[in-house]
Amino acid sequence: MPAFTPPPLPSDDKRWKIVNGTMRKNGFARHALIETLHTVQSSFGYLDDEAIRFVARSLRVPLSQAYGVVTFYHYFSLKPPGKHTVTICAGTACYIKGADKLVAAAEKRLGIPQGQTTQDGKISLMTARCVGACSRAPVVLRDGEVMGEVTSGQVLEQLERWAVE
Amino acid sequence: MSKLKLATVWLDGCSGCHMSFLDMDERLIELAELADVVYSPLVDTKEFPDEVDIALVEGAVASEDDEKKIRKIRAHSKLLIAMGDCAITGNVPSMRNPIGPEAILNRAYIENADAQPQIPCVVVPKLLRIVRPIHEFVKVDVFLPGCPPSADTFHTALTALVTGAPLDIPALTRFGA
Amino acid sequence: MTIEELEQIAKSVCQENEKYDFEVNVCMDLACSSQGAQQLKDALVKAAETSGKNVHIRRTGCMGPCSSGPLVRVDPEEALYHHVNADHAEAIVNSLGGAPVPDLQCDLNEHFDKQVRVVLENAGYIDPEKIDEYIARDGYKALLTALTEMTPNGVVHRITESGLRGRGGGGYPTGLKWGTVAKASGDVKYVVCNGDEGDPGAFMDRSVMEGDPHRVIEGMALAAYAVGASKGFIYVRAEYPTAVGRLTAGLRDARRRGLLGNNICNTPFNFDIEIRLGAGAFVCGEETALLASIEGKRGTPRPRPPYPAVSGLFGKPTLINNVETYANIAPIVRNGGKWFANMGSERSKGTKVFALTGKIANTGLVEVPMGIKLREIIEVIGGGVPGGHTFKAVQTGGPSGGCIPAEMLDVGVSYDALVRLGSIMGSGGMIVMDDTSCMVNVARFFIEFCMTESCGKCIPCRAGTAQMFTLLTRFCNGSGTMDDLELLESLCSTVKEASLCGLGQTAPNPVLSTLKYFRNEYIEHIVHKRCPAGVCNIQAPVTDQKEVLA
Amino acid sequence: MSETVSNVKTLVIDEQEVSALAGQTILDVARENDIYIPTLCHLEGLSNVGACRLCLVEIKGGNKLLPACVTTVFEGMEVSTHTERLQKHRRMILELLFAERNHICSVCVANGHCELQALAQDQGVTHISLPYRNPELTVDASLAQFTVDHNRCILCTRCVRVCAEIEGAHVWDVMGRGINSIVITDLHDNWGSSSCTRCGKCVQVCPTGALFDKSKVGSDHPKYPDFLPYLNLMREAQ
């Protein structure tokens, strides 16, 4: 049987080399699927069909299995993120301290349900399971930066600032 | 012994259960000796009587009118039998549930209308958002699944209920039978 | 690396520290960092330079009482300052050598007095990215001692003797688990660290991984030696980027020091560790799901047996413990099993780290001996419920746990006692609720969590949690009936007994425990259409969808 | 000789003494002895996943219910397959399945040939006390020969397993999770434009009307999953 040759990189975008690097480091083994998907997402911001196809072919993982994995884990996104992301922690301590009100306020202001990005691609509204900063509940991540003891007013103010940018 | 008062009711269903009921043919005469049909689409009674011994209900609850009816029937019946899959599961009428009543009405009265497209709103009862089986509104004593339950099923079940003989419904019928 | 070399490193760290007259430790754990600990540290460095004083400013892991952050501890006086910001830097540096800054000093003696620090003994005292500081506090001594003076069986025996039970939730005896993996046949075995701290409201493992990463690495290496493994995996949540960074740095430094790799300490023992990132799936805390995830698959659990100890990662015998369990290993090996077994209660030995959060004055990380009364944790260590509100319940064990009411607070904390109360130890989240929390709504919150996190493989959990959520939503919006309540209880029983894995089997716990202790709140919602805590938005009058006529 | 003896286990299933080979599952032994245990995700010839939980049984001495399809026998085991507790859970599991998606038996292509329908009758389920979820799901008829109707799918994953384990194509898998899981082909592509080999094995093993053959009319859709053990046998012989 001829030796397996991984497929060529989808384009000369340098980021594919980083993705390929992760796979090579793991000897193109099937079990590197999630690691590689992490690399794709951190390089491209999300996972599109082309990327999943490339990774699946390279690691010899069936397409449906790869897609099953991508959609199983909430950390992976099939759509590009907005320019800014506000992530409201939905952990228990944050819930007890009223995080649901923050989510409701943000959803109302942006006109999108949590988990989506505004039409203009500016702002993504996400919720997280728990970021582990429970003692400062309710917690909001502003483009990844932890803010504690947040009020609806503060969330709306931030959204306003991003909207007019 | 006075005869039992039997009612049959037609909510949102195709009347197939009633047809199957009639398929008992000559056995209906047997039944007539034990029970009087006091209310039914098959007889000319306008109001549901105050006291009914056995009510057989065909069809799901799909409109506000159905809901009112089923509550009234329950209040005035000793034994309530859900007759057929529509009454028990929602069945075909409930197939609109995933897309909602507006989509259905639009297709029927607007998109497919040859003339004067409009959704009827006078006289006809308002549709509920979700079509539900009757046991989601009232307590049901006996479930007789089938689409429709066969005449034999009716005969065996009713005979058992009237005479107090043991009744093993799953041995007689099933969903979609 | 030899014991002597290790001691040499420790000595040089001490000598280095002695060069300084003062030590200012800045807590830079997540809670303090989110309140400007970095700016504070920069300001302290600057102030120290200006003052000309010989000060060692060190970043450390979590000091504990996060609600008082940012925290600074000045040594050797052990003066703890709370709510410190960059503006205070000058005052702190000026005070060195004199009286402590009075306005900043916090009185948390009661908070600390009841605590016993084993797992957290280094947190707040070392720079987590400096392996030598870890070594200076007896780090890696246990590993080298074990490698040179103990047999693998001896290590297992010591763990068994300690009475340590798994800190991830179930409380399975650690020694027994190690013994099983050690006895399992096979050339290739794995040790896996479960760092997928999934319970919302729990951050003990994050703090340990971030504040003292080498403790976890050393614990895993000891485990690998004991069971005969040469490869380890740490499975960490992707939501914990700092922990990933600290562990990556820790592994690199340990390799450089020859504490990982081939022929560790000139013995035939080879061991190395790889980090694997989780990707946002609570169910991956379940061991078979975690293993599937490391293998790059969907994190769906599979029926056990076979247990991972026999057939685990890539089908090989695998030891899985959680972060806190591994963090207990080095001190046990160092100090002996009996030392550990002397702490705690009859069947739950040692200490337990809890993340105390919710409606409580002192939120943060606490480490207490097993057997301590819940009341002491909440009222003394936690400082009680603030704002004039009254305590209603404490939720332990995350979404798999239960809500414990005020009348049960005098129960001592142990695996078995918590199960008897209808909850579980879990990984150590402790969320305090006061009279502003609606217990029906709380149950709905947890079921929603379990529904979203159900992997979908088995029917009871996949569809059962969704149905429970529907029924609880009915109660919260006022359309629920007593029939629905009966249905809910029946569902709880099936989901609990028939689900495939721990997630489903424990998902009904928050419902069952609130039904047990707060049934009247359910009745209020159903019969009187009112939410006693005023949380649920019940629009009156609601037409009864399922009114039952007699 | 001693080895052969130790390989044989004796156990009791529903008060009937039976013998088994070490490594056999409770389900295998029960079926050999004509003791009925309901199953849904299990299919002879495919790997077992223990997901449907219908085959749960009680073992004396243990409080946990164990799936008969994956639990192996041990000497002296006492198994009960039809206690009131088990029956209650089985009925609830079937109710959960019926309420989860849109199973309209009367108009289903599998009416009369459906394992779910038969199990409901068998377990005495005459109505569903749980609220129906009424999800909006798709029907994919893009492939010339077969159709997938997600309204009828119970996520038993037989199609996934037969495609991966027997056909070797692994075109099917499950995407999403929890209540939102669905079976997909390739990257959630239309079945018609997927890498499917059109072998039809998935259709034959599907226990409901989720996968069906377009060439049949009405509800005349019997399934023939019995080819699997034969196929495995032939392969082993090679």
mmCIF file with all atom_site columns, N, CA and C in Angstrom, chain C residues 90-140:
data_model
loop_
_atom_site.group_PDB
_atom_site.id
_atom_site.type_symbol
_atom_site.label_atom_id
_atom_site.label_alt_id
_atom_site.label_comp_id
_atom_site.label_asym_id
_atom_site.label_entity_id
_atom_site.label_seq_id
_atom_site.pdbx_PDB_ins_code
_atom_site.Cartn_x
_atom_site.Cartn_y
_atom_site.Cartn_z
_atom_site.occupancy
_atom_site.B_iso_or_equiv
_atom_site.pdbx_formal_charge
_atom_site.auth_seq_id
_atom_site.auth_comp_id
_atom_site.auth_asym_id
_atom_site.auth_atom_id
_atom_site.pdbx_PDB_model_num
ATOM 1   N N  . GLU C 1 90  ? 2.922   53.351 47.177 1.00 0.00 ? 90  GLU C N  1
ATOM 2   C CA . GLU C 1 90  ? 3.927   54.151 47.882 1.00 0.00 ? 90  GLU C CA 1
ATOM 3   C C  . GLU C 1 90  ? 3.816   53.974 49.399 1.00 0.00 ? 90  GLU C C  1
ATOM 4   N N  . ALA C 1 91  ? 2.576   54.051 49.899 1.00 0.00 ? 91  ALA C N  1
ATOM 5   C CA . ALA C 1 91  ? 2.353   53.915 51.338 1.00 0.00 ? 91  ALA C CA 1
ATOM 6   C C  . ALA C 1 91  ? 2.863   52.574 51.835 1.00 0.00 ? 91  ALA C C  1
ATOM 7   N N  . ILE C 1 92  ? 2.619   51.530 51.033 1.00 0.00 ? 92  ILE C N  1
ATOM 8   C CA . ILE C 1 92  ? 3.057   50.191 51.456 1.00 0.00 ? 92  ILE C CA 1
ATOM 9   C C  . ILE C 1 92  ? 4.573   50.128 51.516 1.00 0.00 ? 92  ILE C C  1
ATOM 10  N N  . VAL C 1 93  ? 5.217   50.624 50.474 1.00 0.00 ? 93  VAL C N  1
ATOM 11  C CA . VAL C 1 93  ? 6.682   50.581 50.460 1.00 0.00 ? 93  VAL C CA 1
ATOM 12  C C  . VAL C 1 93  ? 7.247   51.433 51.604 1.00 0.00 ? 93  VAL C C  1
ATOM 13  N N  . ASN C 1 94  ? 6.642   52.597 51.840 1.00 0.00 ? 94  ASN C N  1
ATOM 14  C CA . ASN C 1 94  ? 7.112   53.464 52.929 1.00 0.00 ? 94  ASN C CA 1
ATOM 15  C C  . ASN C 1 94  ? 7.000   52.790 54.288 1.00 0.00 ? 94  ASN C C  1
ATOM 16  N N  . SER C 1 95  ? 5.938   51.976 54.435 1.00 0.00 ? 95  SER C N  1
ATOM 17  C CA . SER C 1 95  ? 5.697   51.366 55.750 1.00 0.00 ? 95  SER C CA 1
ATOM 18  C C  . SER C 1 95  ? 6.686   50.247 56.056 1.00 0.00 ? 95  SER C C  1
ATOM 19  N N  . LEU C 1 96  ? 7.355   49.737 55.053 1.00 0.00 ? 96  LEU C N  1
ATOM 20  C CA . LEU C 1 96  ? 8.253   48.593 55.274 1.00 0.00 ? 96  LEU C CA 1
ATOM 21  C C  . LEU C 1 96  ? 9.318   48.958 56.308 1.00 0.00 ? 96  LEU C C  1
ATOM 22  N N  . GLY C 1 97  ? 9.449   48.099 57.285 1.00 0.00 ? 97  GLY C N  1
ATOM 23  C CA . GLY C 1 97  ? 10.403  48.367 58.346 1.00 0.00 ? 97  GLY C CA 1
ATOM 24  C C  . GLY C 1 97  ? 9.771   49.099 59.510 1.00 0.00 ? 97  GLY C C  1
ATOM 25  N N  . GLY C 1 98  ? 8.572   49.644 59.291 1.00 0.00 ? 98  GLY C N  1
ATOM 26  C CA . GLY C 1 98  ? 7.860   50.328 60.365 1.00 0.00 ? 98  GLY C CA 1
ATOM 27  C C  . GLY C 1 98  ? 6.530   49.658 60.647 1.00 0.00 ? 98  GLY C C  1
ATOM 28  N N  . ALA C 1 99  ? 5.572   50.456 61.088 1.00 0.00 ? 99  ALA C N  1
ATOM 29  C CA . ALA C 1 99  ? 4.260   49.907 61.377 1.00 0.00 ? 99  ALA C CA 1
ATOM 30  C C  . ALA C 1 99  ? 3.506   49.687 60.061 1.00 0.00 ? 99  ALA C C  1
ATOM 31  N N  . PRO C 1 100 ? 2.672   48.642 60.012 1.00 0.00 ? 100 PRO C N  1
ATOM 32  C CA . PRO C 1 100 ? 1.911   48.386 58.795 1.00 0.00 ? 100 PRO C CA 1
ATOM 33  C C  . PRO C 1 100 ? 0.934   49.524 58.472 1.00 0.00 ? 100 PRO C C  1
ATOM 34  N N  . VAL C 1 101 ? 0.548   49.618 57.201 1.00 0.00 ? 101 VAL C N  1
ATOM 35  C CA . VAL C 1 101 ? -0.414  50.655 56.803 1.00 0.00 ? 101 VAL C CA 1
ATOM 36  C C  . VAL C 1 101 ? -1.762  50.325 57.442 1.00 0.00 ? 101 VAL C C  1
ATOM 37  N N  . PRO C 1 102 ? -2.256  51.175 58.351 1.00 0.00 ? 102 PRO C N  1
ATOM 38  C CA . PRO C 1 102 ? -3.445  50.785 59.126 1.00 0.00 ? 102 PRO C CA 1
ATOM 39  C C  . PRO C 1 102 ? -4.719  50.661 58.273 1.00 0.00 ? 102 PRO C C  1
ATOM 40  N N  . ASP C 1 103 ? -4.924  51.581 57.347 1.00 0.00 ? 103 ASP C N  1
ATOM 41  C CA . ASP C 1 103 ? -6.179  51.569 56.587 1.00 0.00 ? 103 ASP C CA 1
ATOM 42  C C  . ASP C 1 103 ? -6.340  50.328 55.727 1.00 0.00 ? 103 ASP C C  1
ATOM 43  N N  . LEU C 1 104 ? -5.224  49.727 55.351 1.00 0.00 ? 104 LEU C N  1
ATOM 44  C CA . LEU C 1 104 ? -5.288  48.616 54.402 1.00 0.00 ? 104 LEU C CA 1
ATOM 45  C C  . LEU C 1 104 ? -5.326  47.251 55.062 1.00 0.00 ? 104 LEU C C  1
ATOM 46  N N  . GLN C 1 105 ? -4.933  47.245 56.337 1.00 0.00 ? 105 GLN C N  1
ATOM 47  C CA . GLN C 1 105 ? -4.822  45.936 56.983 1.00 0.00 ? 105 GLN C CA 1
ATOM 48  C C  . GLN C 1 105 ? -6.194  45.315 57.172 1.00 0.00 ? 105 GLN C C  1
ATOM 49  N N  . CYS C 1 106 ? -6.288  44.028 56.865 1.00 0.00 ? 106 CYS C N  1
ATOM 50  C CA . CYS C 1 106 ? -7.603  43.429 57.046 1.00 0.00 ? 106 CYS C CA 1
ATOM 51  C C  . CYS C 1 106 ? -7.583  42.423 58.177 1.00 0.00 ? 106 CYS C C  1
ATOM 52  N N  . ASP C 1 107 ? -8.729  42.351 58.807 1.00 0.00 ? 107 ASP C N  1
ATOM 53  C CA . ASP C 1 107 ? -8.849  41.441 59.931 1.00 0.00 ? 107 ASP C CA 1
ATOM 54  C C  . ASP C 1 107 ? -9.582  40.195 59.466 1.00 0.00 ? 107 ASP C C  1
ATOM 55  N N  . LEU C 1 108 ? -8.822  39.223 59.047 1.00 0.00 ? 108 LEU C N  1
ATOM 56  C CA . LEU C 1 108 ? -9.449  37.990 58.576 1.00 0.00 ? 108 LEU C CA 1
ATOM 57  C C  . LEU C 1 108 ? -8.946  36.811 59.397 1.00 0.00 ? 108 LEU C C  1
ATOM 58  N N  . ASN C 1 109 ? -8.609  37.117 60.674 1.00 0.00 ? 109 ASN C N  1
ATOM 59  C CA . ASN C 1 109 ? -8.061  36.055 61.513 1.00 0.00 ? 109 ASN C CA 1
ATOM 60  C C  . ASN C 1 109 ? -8.997  34.866 61.616 1.00 0.00 ? 109 ASN C C  1
ATOM 61  N N  . GLU C 1 110 ? -10.288 35.166 61.852 1.00 0.00 ? 110 GLU C N  1
ATOM 62  C CA . GLU C 1 110 ? -11.265 34.080 61.999 1.00 0.00 ? 110 GLU C CA 1
ATOM 63  C C  . GLU C 1 110 ? -11.359 33.278 60.710 1.00 0.00 ? 110 GLU C C  1
ATOM 64  N N  . HIS C 1 111 ? -11.262 34.026 59.618 1.00 0.00 ? 111 HIS C N  1
ATOM 65  C CA . HIS C 1 111 ? -11.346 33.400 58.306 1.00 0.00 ? 111 HIS C CA 1
ATOM 66  C C  . HIS C 1 111 ? -10.224 32.383 58.126 1.00 0.00 ? 111 HIS C C  1
ATOM 67  N N  . PHE C 1 112 ? -9.036  32.755 58.560 1.00 0.00 ? 112 PHE C N  1
ATOM 68  C CA . PHE C 1 112 ? -7.886  31.872 58.355 1.00 0.00 ? 112 PHE C CA 1
ATOM 69  C C  . PHE C 1 112 ? -7.717  30.831 59.461 1.00 0.00 ? 112 PHE C C  1
ATOM 70  N N  . ASP C 1 113 ? -8.130  31.184 60.694 1.00 0.00 ? 113 ASP C N  1
ATOM 71  C CA . ASP C 1 113 ? -7.863  30.297 61.828 1.00 0.00 ? 113 ASP C CA 1
ATOM 72  C C  . ASP C 1 113 ? -8.461  28.908 61.677 1.00 0.00 ? 113 ASP C C  1
ATOM 73  N N  . LYS C 1 114 ? -9.634  28.844 61.063 1.00 0.00 ? 114 LYS C N  1
ATOM 74  C CA . LYS C 1 114 ? -10.316 27.547 60.951 1.00 0.00 ? 114 LYS C CA 1
ATOM 75  C C  . LYS C 1 114 ? -9.776  26.720 59.787 1.00 0.00 ? 114 LYS C C  1
ATOM 76  N N  . GLN C 1 115 ? -8.899  27.323 58.994 1.00 0.00 ? 115 GLN C N  1
ATOM 77  C CA . GLN C 1 115 ? -8.434  26.620 57.805 1.00 0.00 ? 115 GLN C CA 1
ATOM 78  C C  . GLN C 1 115 ? -7.155  25.825 58.056 1.00 0.00 ? 115 GLN C C  1
ATOM 79  N N  . VAL C 1 116 ? -6.992  24.770 57.278 1.00 0.00 ? 116 VAL C N  1
ATOM 80  C CA . VAL C 1 116 ? -5.752  23.990 57.320 1.00 0.00 ? 116 VAL C CA 1
ATOM 81  C C  . VAL C 1 116 ? -5.283  23.881 55.881 1.00 0.00 ? 116 VAL C C  1
ATOM 82  N N  . ARG C 1 117 ? -4.054  24.324 55.626 1.00 0.00 ? 117 ARG C N  1
ATOM 83  C CA . ARG C 1 117 ? -3.626  24.385 54.232 1.00 0.00 ? 117 ARG C CA 1
ATOM 84  C C  . ARG C 1 117 ? -2.642  23.273 53.885 1.00 0.00 ? 117 ARG C C  1
ATOM 85  N N  . VAL C 1 118 ? -3.111  22.369 53.054 1.00 0.00 ? 118 VAL C N  1
ATOM 86  C CA . VAL C 1 118 ? -2.237  21.312 52.543 1.00 0.00 ? 118 VAL C CA 1
ATOM 87  C C  . VAL C 1 118 ? -2.084  21.519 51.035 1.00 0.00 ? 118 VAL C C  1
ATOM 88  N N  . VAL C 1 119 ? -3.226  21.475 50.361 1.00 0.00 ? 119 VAL C N  1
ATOM 89  C CA . VAL C 1 119 ? -3.211  21.670 48.913 1.00 0.00 ? 119 VAL C CA 1
ATOM 90  C C  . VAL C 1 119 ? -2.764  23.091 48.567 1.00 0.00 ? 119 VAL C C  1
ATOM 91  N N  . LEU C 1 120 ? -3.223  24.032 49.371 1.00 0.00 ? 120 LEU C N  1
ATOM 92  C CA . LEU C 1 120 ? -2.953  25.432 49.068 1.00 0.00 ? 120 LEU C CA 1
ATOM 93  C C  . LEU C 1 120 ? -1.732  25.962 49.819 1.00 0.00 ? 120 LEU C C  1
ATOM 94  N N  . GLU C 1 121 ? -0.900  25.061 50.352 1.00 0.00 ? 121 GLU C N  1
ATOM 95  C CA . GLU C 1 121 ? 0.166   25.559 51.235 1.00 0.00 ? 121 GLU C CA 1
ATOM 96  C C  . GLU C 1 121 ? 1.134   26.502 50.509 1.00 0.00 ? 121 GLU C C  1
ATOM 97  N N  . ASN C 1 122 ? 1.306   26.313 49.206 1.00 0.00 ? 122 ASN C N  1
ATOM 98  C CA . ASN C 1 122 ? 2.237   27.182 48.485 1.00 0.00 ? 122 ASN C CA 1
ATOM 99  C C  . ASN C 1 122 ? 1.560   28.386 47.825 1.00 0.00 ? 122 ASN C C  1
ATOM 100 N N  . ALA C 1 123 ? 0.245   28.260 47.632 1.00 0.00 ? 123 ALA C N  1
ATOM 101 C CA . ALA C 1 123 ? -0.459  29.327 46.918 1.00 0.00 ? 123 ALA C CA 1
ATOM 102 C C  . ALA C 1 123 ? -0.379  30.603 47.745 1.00 0.00 ? 123 ALA C C  1
ATOM 103 N N  . GLY C 1 124 ? 0.096   31.652 47.131 1.00 0.00 ? 124 GLY C N  1
ATOM 104 C CA . GLY C 1 124 ? 0.266   32.900 47.867 1.00 0.00 ? 124 GLY C CA 1
ATOM 105 C C  . GLY C 1 124 ? 1.662   33.064 48.426 1.00 0.00 ? 124 GLY C C  1
ATOM 106 N N  . TYR C 1 125 ? 2.493   32.025 48.267 1.00 0.00 ? 125 TYR C N  1
ATOM 107 C CA . TYR C 1 125 ? 3.860   32.109 48.803 1.00 0.00 ? 125 TYR C CA 1
ATOM 108 C C  . TYR C 1 125 ? 4.937   31.965 47.741 1.00 0.00 ? 125 TYR C C  1
ATOM 109 N N  . ILE C 1 126 ? 4.553   31.425 46.589 1.00 0.00 ? 126 ILE C N  1
ATOM 110 C CA . ILE C 1 126 ? 5.578   31.259 45.556 1.00 0.00 ? 126 ILE C CA 1
ATOM 111 C C  . ILE C 1 126 ? 5.127   31.912 44.259 1.00 0.00 ? 126 ILE C C  1
ATOM 112 N N  . ASP C 1 127 ? 6.113   32.218 43.434 1.00 0.00 ? 127 ASP C N  1
ATOM 113 C CA . ASP C 1 127 ? 5.809   32.658 42.078 1.00 0.00 ? 127 ASP C CA 1
ATOM 114 C C  . ASP C 1 127 ? 5.568   31.386 41.270 1.00 0.00 ? 127 ASP C C  1
ATOM 115 N N  . PRO C 1 128 ? 4.348   31.214 40.757 1.00 0.00 ? 128 PRO C N  1
ATOM 116 C CA . PRO C 1 128 ? 4.012   29.938 40.115 1.00 0.00 ? 128 PRO C CA 1
ATOM 117 C C  . PRO C 1 128 ? 4.867   29.619 38.892 1.00 0.00 ? 128 PRO C C  1
ATOM 118 N N  . GLU C 1 129 ? 5.529   30.603 38.336 1.00 0.00 ? 129 GLU C N  1
ATOM 119 C CA . GLU C 1 129 ? 6.349   30.301 37.165 1.00 0.00 ? 129 GLU C CA 1
ATOM 120 C C  . GLU C 1 129 ? 7.814   30.105 37.519 1.00 0.00 ? 129 GLU C C  1
ATOM 121 N N  . LYS C 1 130 ? 8.121   30.019 38.805 1.00 0.00 ? 130 LYS C N  1
ATOM 122 C CA . LYS C 1 130 ? 9.516   29.777 39.196 1.00 0.00 ? 130 LYS C CA 1
ATOM 123 C C  . LYS C 1 130 ? 9.626   28.427 39.880 1.00 0.00 ? 130 LYS C C  1
ATOM 124 N N  . ILE C 1 131 ? 10.131  27.478 39.148 1.00 0.00 ? 131 ILE C N  1
ATOM 125 C CA . ILE C 1 131 ? 10.230  26.115 39.667 1.00 0.00 ? 131 ILE C CA 1
ATOM 126 C C  . ILE C 1 131 ? 11.109  26.062 40.918 1.00 0.00 ? 131 ILE C C  1
ATOM 127 N N  . ASP C 1 132 ? 12.137  26.935 40.953 1.00 0.00 ? 132 ASP C N  1
ATOM 128 C CA . ASP C 1 132 ? 13.048  26.906 42.099 1.00 0.00 ? 132 ASP C CA 1
ATOM 129 C C  . ASP C 1 132 ? 12.353  27.322 43.393 1.00 0.00 ? 132 ASP C C  1
ATOM 130 N N  . GLU C 1 133 ? 11.410  28.232 43.284 1.00 0.00 ? 133 GLU C N  1
ATOM 131 C CA . GLU C 1 133 ? 10.679  28.623 44.490 1.00 0.00 ? 133 GLU C CA 1
ATOM 132 C C  . GLU C 1 133 ? 9.850   27.453 45.011 1.00 0.00 ? 133 GLU C C  1
ATOM 133 N N  . TYR C 1 134 ? 9.336   26.661 44.065 1.00 0.00 ? 134 TYR C N  1
ATOM 134 C CA . TYR C 1 134 ? 8.590   25.454 44.464 1.00 0.00 ? 134 TYR C CA 1
ATOM 135 C C  . TYR C 1 134 ? 9.538   24.475 45.144 1.00 0.00 ? 134 TYR C C  1
ATOM 136 N N  . ILE C 1 135 ? 10.709  24.325 44.544 1.00 0.00 ? 135 ILE C N  1
ATOM 137 C CA . ILE C 1 135 ? 11.690  23.395 45.116 1.00 0.00 ? 135 ILE C CA 1
ATOM 138 C C  . ILE C 1 135 ? 12.101  23.848 46.519 1.00 0.00 ? 135 ILE C C  1
ATOM 139 N N  . ALA C 1 136 ? 12.194  25.160 46.710 1.00 0.00 ? 136 ALA C N  1
ATOM 140 C CA . ALA C 1 136 ? 12.602  25.686 48.010 1.00 0.00 ? 136 ALA C CA 1
ATOM 141 C C  . ALA C 1 136 ? 11.581  25.374 49.096 1.00 0.00 ? 136 ALA C C  1
ATOM 142 N N  . ARG C 1 137 ? 10.345  25.108 48.676 1.00 0.00 ? 137 ARG C N  1
ATOM 143 C CA . ARG C 1 137 ? 9.332   24.726 49.671 1.00 0.00 ? 137 ARG C CA 1
ATOM 144 C C  . ARG C 1 137 ? 9.095   23.218 49.591 1.00 0.00 ? 137 ARG C C  1
ATOM 145 N N  . ASP C 1 138 ? 10.165  22.465 49.576 1.00 0.00 ? 138 ASP C N  1
ATOM 146 C CA . ASP C 1 138 ? 10.153  20.999 49.569 1.00 0.00 ? 138 ASP C CA 1
ATOM 147 C C  . ASP C 1 138 ? 9.595   20.386 48.286 1.00 0.00 ? 138 ASP C C  1
ATOM 148 N N  . GLY C 1 139 ? 9.533   21.194 47.226 1.00 0.00 ? 139 GLY C N  1
ATOM 149 C CA . GLY C 1 139 ? 9.005   20.673 45.980 1.00 0.00 ? 139 GLY C CA 1
ATOM 150 C C  . GLY C 1 139 ? 9.905   19.612 45.366 1.00 0.00 ? 139 GLY C C  1
ATOM 151 N N  . TYR C 1 140 ? 9.287   18.640 44.757 1.00 0.00 ? 140 TYR C N  1
ATOM 152 C CA . TYR C 1 140 ? 9.933   17.503 44.079 1.00 0.00 ? 140 TYR C CA 1
ATOM 153 C C  . TYR C 1 140 ? 10.753  16.617 45.014 1.00 0.00 ? 140 TYR C C  1
#
